[in-house]
Tab-separated table of C-alpha atoms and ligand atoms in Angstrom:
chain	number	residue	atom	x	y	z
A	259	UNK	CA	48.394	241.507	-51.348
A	260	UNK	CA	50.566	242.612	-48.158
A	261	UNK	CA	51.887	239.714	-47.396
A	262	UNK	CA	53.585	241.043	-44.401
A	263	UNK	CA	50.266	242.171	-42.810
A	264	UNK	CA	49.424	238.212	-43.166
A	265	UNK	CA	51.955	237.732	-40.801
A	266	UNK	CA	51.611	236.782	-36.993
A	267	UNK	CA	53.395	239.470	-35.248
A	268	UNK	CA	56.132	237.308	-33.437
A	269	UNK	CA	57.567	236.216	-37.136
A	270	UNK	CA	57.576	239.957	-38.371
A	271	UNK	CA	59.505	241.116	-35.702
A	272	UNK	CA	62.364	238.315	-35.185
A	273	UNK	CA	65.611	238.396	-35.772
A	274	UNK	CA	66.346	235.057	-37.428
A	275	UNK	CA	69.811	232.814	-36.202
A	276	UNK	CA	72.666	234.373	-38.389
A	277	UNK	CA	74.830	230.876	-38.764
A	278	UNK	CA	78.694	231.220	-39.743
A	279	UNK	CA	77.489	230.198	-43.329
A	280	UNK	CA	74.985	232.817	-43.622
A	281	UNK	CA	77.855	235.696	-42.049
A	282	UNK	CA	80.727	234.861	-44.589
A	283	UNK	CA	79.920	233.423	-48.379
A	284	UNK	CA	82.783	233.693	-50.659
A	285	UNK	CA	85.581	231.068	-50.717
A	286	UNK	CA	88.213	230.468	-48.333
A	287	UNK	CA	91.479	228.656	-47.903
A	288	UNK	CA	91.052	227.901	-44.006
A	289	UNK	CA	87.717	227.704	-42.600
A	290	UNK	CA	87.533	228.202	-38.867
A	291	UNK	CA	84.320	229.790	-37.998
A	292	UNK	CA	81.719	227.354	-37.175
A	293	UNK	CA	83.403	224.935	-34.633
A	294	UNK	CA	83.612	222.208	-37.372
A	295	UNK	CA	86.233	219.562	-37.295
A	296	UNK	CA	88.199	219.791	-39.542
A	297	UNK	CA	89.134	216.163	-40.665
A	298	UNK	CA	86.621	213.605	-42.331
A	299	UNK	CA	86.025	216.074	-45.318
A	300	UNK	CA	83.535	217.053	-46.724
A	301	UNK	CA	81.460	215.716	-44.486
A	302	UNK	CA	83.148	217.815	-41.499
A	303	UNK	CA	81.638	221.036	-43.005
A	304	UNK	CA	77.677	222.511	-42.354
A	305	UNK	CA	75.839	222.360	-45.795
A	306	UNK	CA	75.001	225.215	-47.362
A	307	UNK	CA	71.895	227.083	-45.653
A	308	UNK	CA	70.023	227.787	-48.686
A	309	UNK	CA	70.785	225.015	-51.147
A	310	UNK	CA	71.841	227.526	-53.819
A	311	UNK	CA	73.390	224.968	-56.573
A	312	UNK	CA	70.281	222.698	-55.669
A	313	UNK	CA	68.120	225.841	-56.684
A	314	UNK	CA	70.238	226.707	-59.408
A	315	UNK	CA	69.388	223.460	-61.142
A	316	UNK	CA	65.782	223.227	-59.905
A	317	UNK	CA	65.726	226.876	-61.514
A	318	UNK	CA	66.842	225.504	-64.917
A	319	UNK	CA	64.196	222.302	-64.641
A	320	UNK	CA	60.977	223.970	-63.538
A	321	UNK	CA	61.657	227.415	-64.932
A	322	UNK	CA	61.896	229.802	-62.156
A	323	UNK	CA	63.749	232.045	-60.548
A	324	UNK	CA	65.857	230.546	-57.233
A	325	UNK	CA	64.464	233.530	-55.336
A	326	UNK	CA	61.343	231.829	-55.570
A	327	UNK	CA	62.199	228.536	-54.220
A	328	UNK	CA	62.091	226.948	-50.949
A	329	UNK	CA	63.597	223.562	-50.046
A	330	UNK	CA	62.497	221.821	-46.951
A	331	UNK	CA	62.815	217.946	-45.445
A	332	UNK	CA	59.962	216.729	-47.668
A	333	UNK	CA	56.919	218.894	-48.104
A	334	UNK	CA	55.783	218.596	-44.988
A	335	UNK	CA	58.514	221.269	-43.734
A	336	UNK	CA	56.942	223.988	-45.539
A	337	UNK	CA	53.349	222.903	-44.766
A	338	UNK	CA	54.304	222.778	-41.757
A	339	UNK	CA	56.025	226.141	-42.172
A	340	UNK	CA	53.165	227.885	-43.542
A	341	UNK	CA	51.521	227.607	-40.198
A	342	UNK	CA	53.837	228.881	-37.863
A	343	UNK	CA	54.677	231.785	-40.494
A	344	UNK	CA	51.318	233.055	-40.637
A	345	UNK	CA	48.750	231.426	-37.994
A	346	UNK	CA	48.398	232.629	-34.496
A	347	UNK	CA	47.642	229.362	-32.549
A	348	UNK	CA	43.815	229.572	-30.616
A	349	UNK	CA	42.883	232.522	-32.542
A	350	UNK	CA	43.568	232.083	-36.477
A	351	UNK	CA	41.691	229.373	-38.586
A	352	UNK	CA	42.317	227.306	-42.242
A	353	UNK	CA	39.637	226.074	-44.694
A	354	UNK	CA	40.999	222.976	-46.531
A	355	UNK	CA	39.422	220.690	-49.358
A	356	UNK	CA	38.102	217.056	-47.919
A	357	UNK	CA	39.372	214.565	-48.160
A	358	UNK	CA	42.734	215.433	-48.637
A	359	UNK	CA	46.050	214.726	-47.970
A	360	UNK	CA	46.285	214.253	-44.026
A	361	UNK	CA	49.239	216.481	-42.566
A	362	UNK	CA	47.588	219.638	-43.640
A	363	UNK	CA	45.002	218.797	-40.552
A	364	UNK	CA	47.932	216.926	-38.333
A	365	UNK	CA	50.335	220.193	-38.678
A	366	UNK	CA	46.891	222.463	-38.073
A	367	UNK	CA	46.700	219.949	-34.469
A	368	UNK	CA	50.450	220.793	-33.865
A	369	UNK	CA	50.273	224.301	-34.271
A	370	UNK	CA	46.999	224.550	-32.615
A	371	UNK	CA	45.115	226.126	-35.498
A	372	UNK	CA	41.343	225.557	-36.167
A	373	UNK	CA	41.284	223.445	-39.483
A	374	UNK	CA	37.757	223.310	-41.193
A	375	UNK	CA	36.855	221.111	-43.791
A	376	UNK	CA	34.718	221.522	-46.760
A	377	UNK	CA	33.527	218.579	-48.668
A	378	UNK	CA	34.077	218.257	-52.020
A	379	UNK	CA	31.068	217.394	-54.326
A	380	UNK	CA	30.507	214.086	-55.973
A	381	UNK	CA	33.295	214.255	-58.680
A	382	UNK	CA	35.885	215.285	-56.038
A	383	UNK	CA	35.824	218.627	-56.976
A	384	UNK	CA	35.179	222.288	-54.737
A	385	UNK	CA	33.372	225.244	-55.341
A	386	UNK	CA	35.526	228.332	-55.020
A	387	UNK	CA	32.335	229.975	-53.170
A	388	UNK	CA	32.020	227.577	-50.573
A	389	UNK	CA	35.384	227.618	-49.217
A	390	UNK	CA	35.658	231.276	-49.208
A	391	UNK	CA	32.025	230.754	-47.419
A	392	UNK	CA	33.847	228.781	-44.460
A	393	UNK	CA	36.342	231.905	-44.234
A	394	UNK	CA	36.287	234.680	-41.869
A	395	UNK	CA	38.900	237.548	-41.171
A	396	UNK	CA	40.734	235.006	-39.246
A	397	UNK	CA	41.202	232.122	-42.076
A	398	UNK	CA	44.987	232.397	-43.268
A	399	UNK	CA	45.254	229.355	-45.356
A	400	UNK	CA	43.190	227.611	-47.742
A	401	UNK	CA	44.571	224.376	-48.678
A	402	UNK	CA	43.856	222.623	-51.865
A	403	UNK	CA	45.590	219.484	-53.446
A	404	UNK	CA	45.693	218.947	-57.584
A	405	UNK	CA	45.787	216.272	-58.382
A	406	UNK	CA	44.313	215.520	-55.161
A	407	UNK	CA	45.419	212.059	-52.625
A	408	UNK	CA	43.338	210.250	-51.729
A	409	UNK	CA	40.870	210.699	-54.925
A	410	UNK	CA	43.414	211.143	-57.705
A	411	UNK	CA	41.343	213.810	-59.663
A	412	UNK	CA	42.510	217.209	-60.623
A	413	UNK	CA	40.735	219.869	-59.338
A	414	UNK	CA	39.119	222.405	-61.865
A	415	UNK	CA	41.142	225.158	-63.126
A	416	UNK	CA	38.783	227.162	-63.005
A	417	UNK	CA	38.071	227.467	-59.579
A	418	UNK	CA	40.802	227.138	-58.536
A	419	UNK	CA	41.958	230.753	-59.980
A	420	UNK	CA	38.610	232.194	-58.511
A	421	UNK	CA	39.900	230.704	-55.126
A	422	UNK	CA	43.532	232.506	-55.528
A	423	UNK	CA	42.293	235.717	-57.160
A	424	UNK	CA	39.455	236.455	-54.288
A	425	UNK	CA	41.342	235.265	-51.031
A	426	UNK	CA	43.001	237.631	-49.248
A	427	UNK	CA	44.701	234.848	-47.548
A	428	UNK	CA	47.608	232.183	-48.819
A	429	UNK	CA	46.332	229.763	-50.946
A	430	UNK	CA	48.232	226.831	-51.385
A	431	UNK	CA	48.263	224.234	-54.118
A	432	UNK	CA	50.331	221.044	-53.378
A	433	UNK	CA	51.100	219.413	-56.742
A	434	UNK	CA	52.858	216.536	-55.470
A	435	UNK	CA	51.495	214.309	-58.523
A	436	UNK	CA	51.698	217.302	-60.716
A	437	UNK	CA	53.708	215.232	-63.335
A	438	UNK	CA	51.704	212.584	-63.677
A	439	UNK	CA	48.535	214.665	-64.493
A	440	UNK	CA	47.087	215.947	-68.207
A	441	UNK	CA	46.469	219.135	-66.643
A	442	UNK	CA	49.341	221.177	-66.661
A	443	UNK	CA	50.826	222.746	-63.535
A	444	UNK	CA	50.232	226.260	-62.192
A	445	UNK	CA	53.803	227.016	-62.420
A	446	UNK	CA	53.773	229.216	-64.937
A	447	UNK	CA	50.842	231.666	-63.574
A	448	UNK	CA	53.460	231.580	-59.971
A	449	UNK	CA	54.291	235.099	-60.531
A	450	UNK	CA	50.651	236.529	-61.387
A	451	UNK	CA	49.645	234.986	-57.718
A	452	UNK	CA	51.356	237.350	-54.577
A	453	UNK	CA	49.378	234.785	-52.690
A	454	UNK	CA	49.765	231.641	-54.237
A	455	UNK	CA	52.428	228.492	-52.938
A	456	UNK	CA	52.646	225.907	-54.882
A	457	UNK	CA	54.241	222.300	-53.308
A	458	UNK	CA	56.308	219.800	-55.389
A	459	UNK	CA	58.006	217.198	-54.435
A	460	UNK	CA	61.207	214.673	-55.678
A	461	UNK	CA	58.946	211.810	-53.500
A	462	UNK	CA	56.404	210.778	-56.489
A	463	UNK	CA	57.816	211.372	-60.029
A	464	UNK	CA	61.610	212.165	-59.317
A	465	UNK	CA	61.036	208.497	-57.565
A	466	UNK	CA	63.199	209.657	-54.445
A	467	UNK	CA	60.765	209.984	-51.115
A	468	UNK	CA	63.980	208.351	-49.265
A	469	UNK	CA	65.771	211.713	-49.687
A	470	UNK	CA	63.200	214.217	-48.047
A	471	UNK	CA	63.328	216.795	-50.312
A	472	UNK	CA	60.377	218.923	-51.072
A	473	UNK	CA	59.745	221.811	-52.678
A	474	UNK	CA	57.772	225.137	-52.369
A	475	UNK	CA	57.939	227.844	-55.281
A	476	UNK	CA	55.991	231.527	-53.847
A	477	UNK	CA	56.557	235.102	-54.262
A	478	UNK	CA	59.766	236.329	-53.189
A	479	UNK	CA	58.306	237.813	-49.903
A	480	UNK	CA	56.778	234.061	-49.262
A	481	UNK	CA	59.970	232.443	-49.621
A	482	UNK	CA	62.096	235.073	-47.549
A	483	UNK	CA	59.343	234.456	-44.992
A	484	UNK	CA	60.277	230.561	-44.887
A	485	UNK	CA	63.906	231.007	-44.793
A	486	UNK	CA	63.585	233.582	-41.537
A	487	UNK	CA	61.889	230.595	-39.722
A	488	UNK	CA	63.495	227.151	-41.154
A	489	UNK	CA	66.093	225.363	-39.552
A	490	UNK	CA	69.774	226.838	-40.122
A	491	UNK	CA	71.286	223.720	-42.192
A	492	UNK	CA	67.858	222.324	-42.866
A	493	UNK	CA	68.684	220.295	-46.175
A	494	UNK	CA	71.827	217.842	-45.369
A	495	UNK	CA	74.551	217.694	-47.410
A	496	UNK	CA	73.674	213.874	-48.694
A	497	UNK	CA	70.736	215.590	-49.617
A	498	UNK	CA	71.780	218.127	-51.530
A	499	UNK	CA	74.824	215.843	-53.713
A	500	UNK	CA	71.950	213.253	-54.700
A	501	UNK	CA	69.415	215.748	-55.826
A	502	UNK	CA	72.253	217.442	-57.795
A	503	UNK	CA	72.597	214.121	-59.853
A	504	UNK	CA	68.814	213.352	-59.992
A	505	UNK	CA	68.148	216.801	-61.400
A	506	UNK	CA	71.137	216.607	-63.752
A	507	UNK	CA	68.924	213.409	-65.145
A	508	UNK	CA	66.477	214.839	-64.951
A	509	UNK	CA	65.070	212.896	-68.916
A	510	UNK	CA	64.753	209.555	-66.500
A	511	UNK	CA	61.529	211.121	-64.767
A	512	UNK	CA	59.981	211.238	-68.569
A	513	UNK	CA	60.410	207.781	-68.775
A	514	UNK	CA	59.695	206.652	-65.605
A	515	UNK	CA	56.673	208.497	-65.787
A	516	UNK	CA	54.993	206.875	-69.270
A	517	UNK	CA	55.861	203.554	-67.385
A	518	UNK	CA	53.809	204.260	-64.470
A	519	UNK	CA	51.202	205.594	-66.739
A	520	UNK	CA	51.547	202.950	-69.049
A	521	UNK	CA	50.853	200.396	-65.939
A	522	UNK	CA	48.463	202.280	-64.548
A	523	UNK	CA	46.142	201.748	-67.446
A	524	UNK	CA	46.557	198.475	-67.675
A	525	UNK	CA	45.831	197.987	-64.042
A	526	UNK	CA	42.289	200.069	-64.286
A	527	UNK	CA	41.513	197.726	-67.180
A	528	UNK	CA	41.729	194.936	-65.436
A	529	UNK	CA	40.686	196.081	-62.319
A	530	UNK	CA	37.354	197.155	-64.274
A	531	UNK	CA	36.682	192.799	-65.031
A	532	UNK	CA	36.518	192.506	-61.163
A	533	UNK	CA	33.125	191.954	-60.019
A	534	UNK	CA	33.288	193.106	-56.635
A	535	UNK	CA	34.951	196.757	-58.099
A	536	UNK	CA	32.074	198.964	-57.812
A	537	UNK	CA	33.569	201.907	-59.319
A	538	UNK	CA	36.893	202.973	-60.209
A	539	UNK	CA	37.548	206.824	-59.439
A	540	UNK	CA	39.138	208.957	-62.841
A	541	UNK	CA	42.884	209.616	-61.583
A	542	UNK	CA	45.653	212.143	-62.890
A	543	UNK	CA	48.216	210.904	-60.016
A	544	UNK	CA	50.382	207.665	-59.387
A	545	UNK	CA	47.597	205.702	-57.734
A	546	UNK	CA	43.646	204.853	-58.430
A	547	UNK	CA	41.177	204.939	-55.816
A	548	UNK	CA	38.526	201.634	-56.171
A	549	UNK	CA	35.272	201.070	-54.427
A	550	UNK	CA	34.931	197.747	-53.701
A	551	UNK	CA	32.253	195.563	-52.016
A	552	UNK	CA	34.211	194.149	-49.112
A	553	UNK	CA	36.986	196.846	-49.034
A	554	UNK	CA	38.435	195.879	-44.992
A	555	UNK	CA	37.885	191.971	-46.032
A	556	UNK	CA	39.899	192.609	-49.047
A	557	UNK	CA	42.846	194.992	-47.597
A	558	UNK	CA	43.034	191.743	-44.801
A	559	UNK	CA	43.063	189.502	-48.099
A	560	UNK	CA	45.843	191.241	-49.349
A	561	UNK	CA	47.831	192.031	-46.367
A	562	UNK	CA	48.094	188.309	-45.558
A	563	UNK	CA	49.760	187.994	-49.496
A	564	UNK	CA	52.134	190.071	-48.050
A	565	UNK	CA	50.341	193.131	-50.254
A	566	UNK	CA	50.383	196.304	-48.838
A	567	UNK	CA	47.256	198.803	-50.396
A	568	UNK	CA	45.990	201.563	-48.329
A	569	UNK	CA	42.583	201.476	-47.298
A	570	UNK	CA	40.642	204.589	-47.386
A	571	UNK	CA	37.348	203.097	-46.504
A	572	UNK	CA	36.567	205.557	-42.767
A	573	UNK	CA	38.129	208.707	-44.866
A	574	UNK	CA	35.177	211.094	-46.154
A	575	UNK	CA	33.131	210.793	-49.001
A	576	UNK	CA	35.356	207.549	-49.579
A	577	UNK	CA	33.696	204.558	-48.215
A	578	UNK	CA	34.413	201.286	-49.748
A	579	UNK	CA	37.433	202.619	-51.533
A	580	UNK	CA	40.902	201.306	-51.563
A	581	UNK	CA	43.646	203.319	-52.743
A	582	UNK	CA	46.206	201.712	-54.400
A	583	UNK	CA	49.593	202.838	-55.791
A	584	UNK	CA	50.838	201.903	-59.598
A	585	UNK	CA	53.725	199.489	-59.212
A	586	UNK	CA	55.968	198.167	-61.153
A	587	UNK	CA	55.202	195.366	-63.955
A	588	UNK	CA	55.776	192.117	-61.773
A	589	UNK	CA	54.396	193.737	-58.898
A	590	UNK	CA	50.622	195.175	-60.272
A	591	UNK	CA	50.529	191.245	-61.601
A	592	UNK	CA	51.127	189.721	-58.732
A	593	UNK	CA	48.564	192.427	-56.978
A	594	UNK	CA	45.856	191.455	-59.985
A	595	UNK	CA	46.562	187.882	-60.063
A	596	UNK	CA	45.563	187.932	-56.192
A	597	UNK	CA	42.381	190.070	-56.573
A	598	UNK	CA	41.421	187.828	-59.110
A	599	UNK	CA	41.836	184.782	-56.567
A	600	UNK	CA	39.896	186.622	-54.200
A	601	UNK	CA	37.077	187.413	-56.339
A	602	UNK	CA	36.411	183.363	-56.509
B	901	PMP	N1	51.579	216.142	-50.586
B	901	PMP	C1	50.799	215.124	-50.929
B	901	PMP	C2	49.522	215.408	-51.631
B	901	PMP	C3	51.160	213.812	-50.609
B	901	PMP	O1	50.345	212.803	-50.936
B	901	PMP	C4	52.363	213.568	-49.928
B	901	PMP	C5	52.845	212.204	-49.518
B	901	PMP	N2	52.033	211.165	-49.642
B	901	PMP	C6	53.148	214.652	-49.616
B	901	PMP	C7	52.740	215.928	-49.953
B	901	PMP	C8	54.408	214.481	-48.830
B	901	PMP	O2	55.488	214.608	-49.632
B	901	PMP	P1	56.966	214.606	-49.036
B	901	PMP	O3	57.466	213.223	-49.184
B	901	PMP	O4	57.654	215.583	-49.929
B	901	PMP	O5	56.920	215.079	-47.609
């Protein structure tokens, strides 16, 4: 896999911004390189470039190597990222799962790529052949999603290493709701895959969306790749402190976890004594996708309780369904207790 053959030519051959942080790295007494001010410490001060003490910890959590890590503003940075890294706009193509999750074809629009869509099967799940069968020498990218949003299944194992291990392209696997899954994460196979990114994220599990901090793990040569064409200071410095204490708790995302998955089979059950639920989809992620008979008449319903569900009902292979996401206690009651009304 020669990753830098992948690349479009403009990224190969630039010379990335060299900021004052990236020139000098040690300590210093006095600090007057980058134009800062230098009252209202620490804030006065760029963050560090490349997050290393973030890394450091993430490292120690997920079992990887900090060369192998990326941090962007969520995990839409480094989808967004991946395109400009390796697509040339007009000309290149990528072959995604559908449904899926949605910026994967919104950052394809931006960067004026050719996104095509190959529908999963009945269960929600894709055959290795037929994506490579949408490829040509132009596709790039293939983008999958385990467990996947909006359907909530994981996607077979199976194919999924066929997909990695016959592309000649970047296949990417976001595992946003990784933790909340039975099936374990690809992780551990990162450094068998040249080709293979795999997306995290602190929004779902490490319950902290509000701090835009997402994560992609690659091959060295991936990551480097990322770096060139980020952003100088693109993680703030809020950023960085608060993730440094989240990770350092890192035992609360156990238990937060078995709560949400505690709730979210008592919600199925119940959901299952509604007659109007027509089916309820088999999820591995934070939320449960339910066909219902009425589903626009119901999201109404619930929107004017001042309950907010997502409704997935134009979205592929997804008609009638509402997606919704496993709250807390009080809050899946009060969601149940008014889809119970509604039934009447
Ligand atoms: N990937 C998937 C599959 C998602 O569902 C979402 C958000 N809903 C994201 C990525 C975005 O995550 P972030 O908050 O890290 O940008």
């Amino acid at each position: 896999m020669n990753i830098e053959k992948l690349l479009r030519d403009n990224i190969r051959q630039l010379q990335p911004y060299s900021s004052a942080r990236d020139e000098f790295k040690g300590e210093a007494s006095v600090y007057l390189d980058a134009n800062e001010n230098p009252y209202n410490a620490p804030y006065n001060r760029y963050p560090d470039p490349l997050q290393w003490k973030v890394k450091e910890q993430i490292s120690q959590v997920k079992d990887v190597a900090q060369e192998n890590i990326f941090l962007g503003n969520g995990s839409d940075e480094p989808i967004d990222l991946l395109y400009r890294a390796f697509c040339n706009p007009r000309i290149d193509n990528v072959v995604a799962i559908e449904p899926t999750y949605g910026m994967y074809k919104v950052c394809a629009g931006i960067n004026d790529v050719e996104y095509r869509k190959v529908l999963l099967d009945e269960n929600f799940q894709f055959s290795a052949d037929n994506l490579l069968t949408a490829c040509d020498l132009y596709t790039k990218i293939i983008w999958l999603c385990s467990p996947n949003n909006p359907t909530g299944n994981s996607l077979n194992r199976k194919e999924i290493i066929k997909l990695i291990t016959s592309f000649e392209g970047i296949v990417v696997l976001d595992e946003a709701y990784i933790d909340f899954a039975k099936e374990e994460s690809f992780m551990e196979k990162l450094s068998k895959y040249p080709n293979l990114v795999i997306l995290q994220t602190m929004s779902k599990a490490w319950a902290s969306a509000a701090i835009r901090l997402g994560m992609a793990f690659a091959s060295t040569e991936i990551i480097a790749v990322l770096n060139k064409i980020k952003y100088p200071y693109n993680i703030n410095i809020l950023t960085q402190k608060k993730a440094l204490t989240i990770l350092k708790n890192h035992g609360q995302l156990k238990k937060s976890v078995n709560l949400i998955l505690k709730q979210r089979t008592i919600l199925i059950n119940a959901l299952h004594d509604l007659s109007y639920v027509l089916h309820i989809y088999p999820t591995d992620a934070n939320f449960v996708l339910v066909k219902v008979e009425n589903p626009t008449t119901l999201y109404q319903y619930l929107v004017e309780k001042s309950i907010i569900v997502r409704n997935r009902n134009t979205v592929s292979l997804c008609n009638g369904c509402l997606r919704i996401t496993v709250g807390k206690p009080e809050e899946n009651k009060i969601l149940l207790e008014e889809m119970e009304k509604f039934g009447i």
